[in-house]
Amino acid sequence: MYKEITDVAAKVLSSEFGIKDTSIFWNTPRERGRGDLSTTVALELGKKLKKKPLEIAETLSKALAKSSLIEKAEAVAPGYVNITLTPTALLKELNRTREAQTAKVAKKNAKPVIVDYSSPNIAKPLGIHHILSTIIGQAVCNVQMHQGTPVVRWNYMGDWGTQFGKLAVAYKKWGSDKPVADYSIDELLSLYVKFHDAAEKDVSLEEQARAAFQLLEEGDATARAFWSDVVAVTKQSLKKIYDRLGVAFDVEIGESFYEDKMQSIVEEGKKKNVFMEGEKGALIAKFDEASGMPPAVIVKGDGSTLYHTRDLALVRHRIEEWHAEAIFYVVDVAQMLHFKQLFAIEAQLAWDLPKQEHIAFGRMRFADGSMSTRKGNILKLEEVLNEAVKRADAIIQERGDAIQSDDPKELAEMMGIGAIVYGILSQNRKMDMVFDWGKMLSFEGNSAPYLQYTHARTRSILRKAEMESCDLPEKIETLTEKERLLIGTLLRFSDVLQDALEQHMPHKIANYLYELCQDYNAFYTSEPILKAPEPERALRIALTSFTAGVLKTGATLLTLRVPDRM
Ligand code: ARG
């Protein structure tokens, strides 16, 4: 961006200071109203040129001020150069950002980035805590794809383990009056709970469960059929929730797939002296003292493999079969040690590794006690989603005519689900997050309804103007303060996307969209749009259409649906 202005600045640096090929970057000045662009290039060059940065900044501003694109250029201590562009130059820049609204096409044959997210342990319904990995992961994927990275969205389900043995025992004892394929996920959970209650009194049940799981491991046909029915039931119920959340996967390969792919890795580790004998006949991996990490168990004394072992096989598979460029794990910060150990073991095995990152997130707590769980029960995600939609519905009823919709039920779904999704994604994932009904469903402040309402407002204006979009006028003499601020914010969109991409921080997009809504609404309340004379009318309609487009694109990246009418 800002190519012409960068060229002018580069010329000055070269002619006045003999500096060639310096990169010049433009930011938005920190203080609003201090111009449209700011660069720190003078600060960076001060040392090299042994000159006061402010002097360099002054020379630079004087030369820049002569450009026909620039209305005003000023040097600001200790060495910033702040620029105010002419309206025409601003509009020209704005036109160029139109492409940030459409997804870039991924390079052909580029190696993919694998994003591992949601990845629940199945045979149980999703709990509220699952929403974090699920939607943060989806947003991370969406941003990557939008910016042209080929992505493999991977749900690495925990579809293997002793819980299947427990379920099999419980089913035989209490549930076999109907085929397991006809069970609902909640009924499966009840079976599971029943098993645990009974096992407290009858210790032999645990033994039976282990035996049942062993049958499954040995490939017993009945055990296998039972397992695959349970997996199918779970996947069906998962799909329902994923659809509501706007979450979708390319690959659903879970832990079970790696059952027969661990042995070779165990052998390799032994041969390379990475795995060694630990306590009670276990096989472990050790880490150097400085890391402070305890040893990781790879194979237990009884020969059973672990989460680590499977993850090693998973990485191998992703490298060899999927040719991963990078692997991102969107997983609770509670598993930090696990991933540190995993990456360390891979390095010890001297594998040729792609870039890997644990995209961790904090805990979520409820602002009020409204949704705390009864002891031992999980708080089901589906219940929370339904509650959100119910609350949204009540708000829509309450607001009466102030809300217009052709389909209030659909609007309630959009608003309720959106409130939760946006409520989470607008918070910094690295901190603990707060689940606050009041804030999430508010029409003011950084919330889904505020964003949705603002989007609907822009669409309503475009409807009244009878235009979907509108070209920016070629020439405009002056801009009002509110127009200028709105344009400045619109211009930042592509940088925000890039920033969110590099740091895997969806909340940067959310916070940006909030600012955009504020700027648009301030503009909307202070300037007439449809009743303005030309060329202001055309400009303001075009700014409205730009805002609508950016809001829609940004919201979609966050899986937030925005209505055209509200
Ligand atoms: N199923 C695991 C859990 O619920 C998360 C899996 C994360 N991905 C991975 N490759 N370890 O805790």
CSV table of N, CA and C in Angstrom, one decimal, residues 114-207:
chain,number,residue,atom,x,y,z
A,114,ILE,N,-1.6,-27.8,8.8
A,114,ILE,CA,-2.6,-28.6,9.4
A,114,ILE,C,-3.0,-28.0,10.7
A,115,VAL,N,-4.2,-27.8,10.9
A,115,VAL,CA,-4.7,-27.2,12.2
A,115,VAL,C,-5.5,-28.3,12.9
A,116,ASP,N,-5.0,-28.6,14.1
A,116,ASP,CA,-5.6,-29.7,14.9
A,116,ASP,C,-6.5,-29.0,16.0
A,117,TYR,N,-7.8,-29.1,15.8
A,117,TYR,CA,-8.6,-28.4,16.8
A,117,TYR,C,-9.9,-29.2,17.1
A,118,SER,N,-10.6,-28.7,18.1
A,118,SER,CA,-11.8,-29.4,18.6
A,118,SER,C,-11.4,-30.7,19.3
A,119,SER,N,-11.1,-31.7,18.4
A,119,SER,CA,-10.5,-33.0,18.9
A,119,SER,C,-11.1,-33.5,20.2
A,120,PRO,N,-12.4,-33.6,20.3
A,120,PRO,CA,-12.9,-34.1,21.6
A,120,PRO,C,-12.7,-35.6,21.8
A,121,ASN,N,-12.8,-36.0,23.1
A,121,ASN,CA,-12.9,-37.4,23.3
A,121,ASN,C,-14.3,-37.9,23.2
A,122,ILE,N,-14.5,-38.9,22.3
A,122,ILE,CA,-15.9,-39.1,22.0
A,122,ILE,C,-16.6,-40.1,22.8
A,123,ALA,N,-17.9,-40.4,22.5
A,123,ALA,CA,-18.8,-41.2,23.3
A,123,ALA,C,-19.4,-40.4,24.4
A,124,LYS,N,-19.1,-39.1,24.4
A,124,LYS,CA,-19.7,-38.2,25.4
A,124,LYS,C,-20.2,-37.0,24.6
A,125,PRO,N,-21.2,-36.3,25.1
A,125,PRO,CA,-21.6,-35.0,24.4
A,125,PRO,C,-20.5,-34.0,24.6
A,126,LEU,N,-20.4,-33.0,23.8
A,126,LEU,CA,-19.5,-31.9,24.0
A,126,LEU,C,-19.9,-31.1,25.2
A,127,GLY,N,-18.9,-30.7,26.0
A,127,GLY,CA,-19.1,-29.9,27.1
A,127,GLY,C,-18.8,-28.4,26.8
A,128,ILE,N,-19.2,-27.5,27.6
A,128,ILE,CA,-19.0,-26.1,27.3
A,128,ILE,C,-17.5,-25.8,27.0
A,129,HIS,N,-16.6,-26.4,27.8
A,129,HIS,CA,-15.2,-26.1,27.6
A,129,HIS,C,-14.7,-26.4,26.2
A,130,HIS,N,-15.4,-27.4,25.5
A,130,HIS,CA,-15.0,-27.7,24.1
A,130,HIS,C,-15.1,-26.6,23.2
A,131,ILE,N,-15.9,-25.6,23.5
A,131,ILE,CA,-16.2,-24.5,22.5
A,131,ILE,C,-14.9,-23.8,22.3
A,132,LEU,N,-14.0,-23.7,23.2
A,132,LEU,CA,-12.8,-22.9,23.0
A,132,LEU,C,-12.0,-23.4,21.9
A,133,SER,N,-11.5,-24.6,22.0
A,133,SER,CA,-10.7,-25.1,20.9
A,133,SER,C,-11.4,-25.1,19.6
A,134,THR,N,-12.7,-25.4,19.7
A,134,THR,CA,-13.5,-25.6,18.5
A,134,THR,C,-13.6,-24.3,17.7
A,135,ILE,N,-13.9,-23.2,18.4
A,135,ILE,CA,-14.1,-22.0,17.6
A,135,ILE,C,-12.8,-21.2,17.4
A,136,ILE,N,-11.9,-21.2,18.4
A,136,ILE,CA,-10.6,-20.6,18.2
A,136,ILE,C,-9.9,-21.2,17.0
A,137,GLY,N,-10.0,-22.6,17.0
A,137,GLY,CA,-9.4,-23.3,15.9
A,137,GLY,C,-10.0,-23.0,14.5
A,138,GLN,N,-11.3,-22.9,14.5
A,138,GLN,CA,-12.0,-22.6,13.3
A,138,GLN,C,-11.6,-21.2,12.8
A,139,ALA,N,-11.6,-20.2,13.7
A,139,ALA,CA,-11.2,-18.9,13.3
A,139,ALA,C,-9.8,-18.8,12.8
A,140,VAL,N,-8.9,-19.6,13.4
A,140,VAL,CA,-7.5,-19.6,13.0
A,140,VAL,C,-7.4,-20.2,11.5
A,141,CYS,N,-8.2,-21.2,11.3
A,141,CYS,CA,-8.2,-21.8,9.9
A,141,CYS,C,-8.8,-20.8,8.9
A,142,ASN,N,-9.9,-20.2,9.3
A,142,ASN,CA,-10.6,-19.2,8.4
A,142,ASN,C,-9.6,-18.1,8.0
A,143,VAL,N,-8.9,-17.6,8.9
A,143,VAL,CA,-8.0,-16.5,8.6
A,143,VAL,C,-6.8,-17.0,7.7
A,144,GLN,N,-6.3,-18.1,8.0
A,144,GLN,CA,-5.2,-18.7,7.1
A,144,GLN,C,-5.7,-18.9,5.7
A,145,MET,N,-6.9,-19.5,5.6
A,145,MET,CA,-7.5,-19.7,4.3
A,145,MET,C,-7.7,-18.4,3.5
A,146,HIS,N,-8.3,-17.5,4.2
A,146,HIS,CA,-8.6,-16.2,3.6
A,146,HIS,C,-7.3,-15.5,3.1
A,147,GLN,N,-6.2,-15.7,3.8
A,147,GLN,CA,-4.9,-15.1,3.4
A,147,GLN,C,-4.2,-16.0,2.4
A,148,GLY,N,-4.8,-17.0,1.9
A,148,GLY,CA,-4.2,-17.8,0.8
A,148,GLY,C,-3.4,-19.0,1.2
A,149,THR,N,-3.4,-19.4,2.5
A,149,THR,CA,-2.7,-20.6,2.9
A,149,THR,C,-3.6,-21.8,2.7
A,150,PRO,N,-3.0,-22.9,2.1
A,150,PRO,CA,-3.8,-24.1,2.0
A,150,PRO,C,-3.9,-24.7,3.4
A,151,VAL,N,-5.1,-25.0,3.9
A,151,VAL,CA,-5.2,-25.5,5.3
A,151,VAL,C,-5.9,-26.9,5.3
A,152,VAL,N,-5.5,-27.8,6.2
A,152,VAL,CA,-6.2,-29.0,6.4
A,152,VAL,C,-6.8,-28.9,7.8
A,153,ARG,N,-8.1,-28.8,7.9
A,153,ARG,CA,-8.8,-28.6,9.2
A,153,ARG,C,-9.0,-30.0,9.7
A,154,TRP,N,-8.4,-30.3,10.8
A,154,TRP,CA,-8.3,-31.7,11.3
A,154,TRP,C,-8.9,-31.9,12.7
A,155,ASN,N,-9.9,-32.7,12.8
A,155,ASN,CA,-10.5,-33.1,14.1
A,155,ASN,C,-9.9,-34.4,14.5
A,156,TYR,N,-9.0,-34.3,15.4
A,156,TYR,CA,-8.3,-35.5,15.9
A,156,TYR,C,-9.0,-36.0,17.1
A,157,MET,N,-10.0,-36.8,16.9
A,157,MET,CA,-10.9,-37.2,17.9
A,157,MET,C,-10.3,-38.3,18.8
A,158,GLY,N,-10.6,-38.2,20.1
A,158,GLY,CA,-10.2,-39.3,21.0
A,158,GLY,C,-11.2,-40.4,20.9
A,159,ASP,N,-11.0,-41.3,19.9
A,159,ASP,CA,-12.0,-42.3,19.6
A,159,ASP,C,-11.4,-43.7,20.0
A,160,TRP,N,-10.6,-43.7,21.0
A,160,TRP,CA,-10.0,-45.0,21.4
A,160,TRP,C,-9.7,-44.9,22.8
A,161,GLY,N,-9.8,-46.0,23.5
A,161,GLY,CA,-9.4,-46.0,24.9
A,161,GLY,C,-10.4,-46.8,25.8
A,162,THR,N,-10.0,-46.9,27.1
A,162,THR,CA,-10.8,-47.8,28.0
A,162,THR,C,-12.2,-47.4,28.1
A,163,GLN,N,-12.6,-46.1,27.8
A,163,GLN,CA,-14.0,-45.8,27.9
A,163,GLN,C,-14.9,-46.6,27.0
A,164,PHE,N,-14.3,-47.1,25.9
A,164,PHE,CA,-15.2,-48.0,25.1
A,164,PHE,C,-15.4,-49.4,25.8
A,165,GLY,N,-14.4,-49.8,26.6
A,165,GLY,CA,-14.6,-51.0,27.3
A,165,GLY,C,-15.7,-50.8,28.4
A,166,LYS,N,-15.7,-49.7,29.0
A,166,LYS,CA,-16.7,-49.4,30.1
A,166,LYS,C,-18.1,-49.4,29.4
A,167,LEU,N,-18.2,-48.7,28.3
A,167,LEU,CA,-19.4,-48.5,27.6
A,167,LEU,C,-20.0,-49.9,27.2
A,168,ALA,N,-19.1,-50.7,26.7
A,168,ALA,CA,-19.5,-52.1,26.2
A,168,ALA,C,-20.1,-52.9,27.4
A,169,VAL,N,-19.4,-52.8,28.5
A,169,VAL,CA,-19.9,-53.6,29.7
A,169,VAL,C,-21.3,-53.0,30.1
A,170,ALA,N,-21.4,-51.7,30.2
A,170,ALA,CA,-22.7,-51.1,30.6
A,170,ALA,C,-23.8,-51.4,29.6
A,171,TYR,N,-23.5,-51.4,28.3
A,171,TYR,CA,-24.5,-51.7,27.3
A,171,TYR,C,-25.0,-53.1,27.5
A,172,LYS,N,-24.1,-54.0,27.7
A,172,LYS,CA,-24.5,-55.4,27.8
A,172,LYS,C,-25.4,-55.6,29.0
A,173,LYS,N,-25.0,-54.9,30.1
A,173,LYS,CA,-25.7,-55.1,31.4
A,173,LYS,C,-27.1,-54.4,31.4
A,174,TRP,N,-27.1,-53.2,30.9
A,174,TRP,CA,-28.3,-52.4,31.1
A,174,TRP,C,-29.0,-51.9,29.8
A,175,GLY,N,-28.3,-52.0,28.7
A,175,GLY,CA,-28.8,-51.3,27.6
A,175,GLY,C,-29.2,-52.0,26.3
A,176,SER,N,-29.0,-53.3,26.3
A,176,SER,CA,-29.0,-54.0,25.0
A,176,SER,C,-30.4,-54.3,24.5
A,177,ASP,N,-31.4,-53.6,25.1
A,177,ASP,CA,-32.7,-53.8,24.6
A,177,ASP,C,-32.9,-53.1,23.2
A,178,LYS,N,-32.0,-52.1,22.9
A,178,LYS,CA,-32.1,-51.5,21.6
A,178,LYS,C,-30.7,-51.4,21.0
A,179,PRO,N,-30.7,-51.4,19.6
A,179,PRO,CA,-29.3,-51.4,19.0
A,179,PRO,C,-28.6,-50.1,19.4
A,180,VAL,N,-27.3,-50.2,19.6
A,180,VAL,CA,-26.6,-49.1,20.0
A,180,VAL,C,-26.6,-47.9,19.0
A,181,ALA,N,-26.8,-48.3,17.8
A,181,ALA,CA,-26.8,-47.3,16.7
A,181,ALA,C,-28.0,-46.4,16.9
A,182,ASP,N,-29.1,-46.8,17.6
A,182,ASP,CA,-30.3,-46.0,17.8
A,182,ASP,C,-30.1,-45.1,19.1
A,183,TYR,N,-29.0,-45.3,19.8
A,183,TYR,CA,-28.9,-44.5,21.0
A,183,TYR,C,-28.6,-43.0,20.6
A,184,SER,N,-29.0,-42.1,21.5
A,184,SER,CA,-28.6,-40.7,21.4
A,184,SER,C,-27.3,-40.6,22.2
A,185,ILE,N,-26.7,-39.5,22.0
A,185,ILE,CA,-25.4,-39.3,22.7
A,185,ILE,C,-25.7,-39.2,24.2
A,186,ASP,N,-26.8,-38.6,24.6
A,186,ASP,CA,-27.1,-38.4,26.0
A,186,ASP,C,-27.4,-39.8,26.6
A,187,GLU,N,-28.0,-40.7,25.9
A,187,GLU,CA,-28.2,-42.0,26.4
A,187,GLU,C,-26.9,-42.7,26.6
A,188,LEU,N,-26.0,-42.5,25.7
A,188,LEU,CA,-24.7,-43.1,25.9
A,188,LEU,C,-24.0,-42.6,27.1
A,189,LEU,N,-24.1,-41.3,27.3
A,189,LEU,CA,-23.6,-40.7,28.5
A,189,LEU,C,-24.2,-41.3,29.8
A,190,SER,N,-25.5,-41.5,29.8
A,190,SER,CA,-26.1,-42.1,31.0
A,190,SER,C,-25.6,-43.5,31.2
A,191,LEU,N,-25.4,-44.3,30.2
A,191,LEU,CA,-24.8,-45.6,30.4
A,191,LEU,C,-23.4,-45.5,31.1
A,192,TYR,N,-22.7,-44.5,30.6
A,192,TYR,CA,-21.3,-44.3,31.1
A,192,TYR,C,-21.4,-43.9,32.6
A,193,VAL,N,-22.3,-43.0,32.9
A,193,VAL,CA,-22.4,-42.6,34.3
A,193,VAL,C,-22.9,-43.8,35.2
A,194,LYS,N,-23.8,-44.5,34.6
A,194,LYS,CA,-24.3,-45.7,35.4
A,194,LYS,C,-23.1,-46.7,35.7
A,195,PHE,N,-22.3,-46.9,34.7
A,195,PHE,CA,-21.1,-47.7,34.9
A,195,PHE,C,-20.3,-47.2,36.1
A,196,HIS,N,-20.0,-45.9,36.1
A,196,HIS,CA,-19.2,-45.4,37.1
A,196,HIS,C,-19.8,-45.5,38.5
A,197,ASP,N,-21.1,-45.3,38.6
A,197,ASP,CA,-21.8,-45.4,39.9
A,197,ASP,C,-21.7,-46.9,40.3
A,198,ALA,N,-21.9,-47.8,39.4
A,198,ALA,CA,-21.9,-49.2,39.8
A,198,ALA,C,-20.5,-49.7,40.2
A,199,ALA,N,-19.5,-49.1,39.4
A,199,ALA,CA,-18.1,-49.6,39.7
A,199,ALA,C,-17.6,-49.2,41.0
A,200,GLU,N,-18.3,-48.2,41.6
A,200,GLU,CA,-17.8,-47.8,43.0
A,200,GLU,C,-18.1,-48.9,44.0
A,201,LYS,N,-19.2,-49.6,43.7
A,201,LYS,CA,-19.6,-50.7,44.6
A,201,LYS,C,-19.0,-52.1,44.1
A,202,ASP,N,-18.9,-52.3,42.9
A,202,ASP,CA,-18.4,-53.5,42.3
A,202,ASP,C,-17.1,-53.4,41.6
A,203,VAL,N,-16.0,-53.7,42.2
A,203,VAL,CA,-14.7,-53.4,41.6
A,203,VAL,C,-14.5,-54.3,40.4
A,204,SER,N,-15.2,-55.4,40.3
A,204,SER,CA,-14.9,-56.3,39.2
A,204,SER,C,-15.3,-55.7,37.8
A,205,LEU,N,-16.2,-54.7,37.9
A,205,LEU,CA,-16.6,-54.0,36.7
A,205,LEU,C,-15.4,-53.4,35.9
A,206,GLU,N,-14.5,-52.8,36.6
A,206,GLU,CA,-13.4,-52.2,36.0
A,206,GLU,C,-12.6,-53.3,35.2
A,207,GLU,N,-12.4,-54.4,35.9
A,207,GLU,CA,-11.7,-55.6,35.3
A,207,GLU,C,-12.4,-56.0,34.0
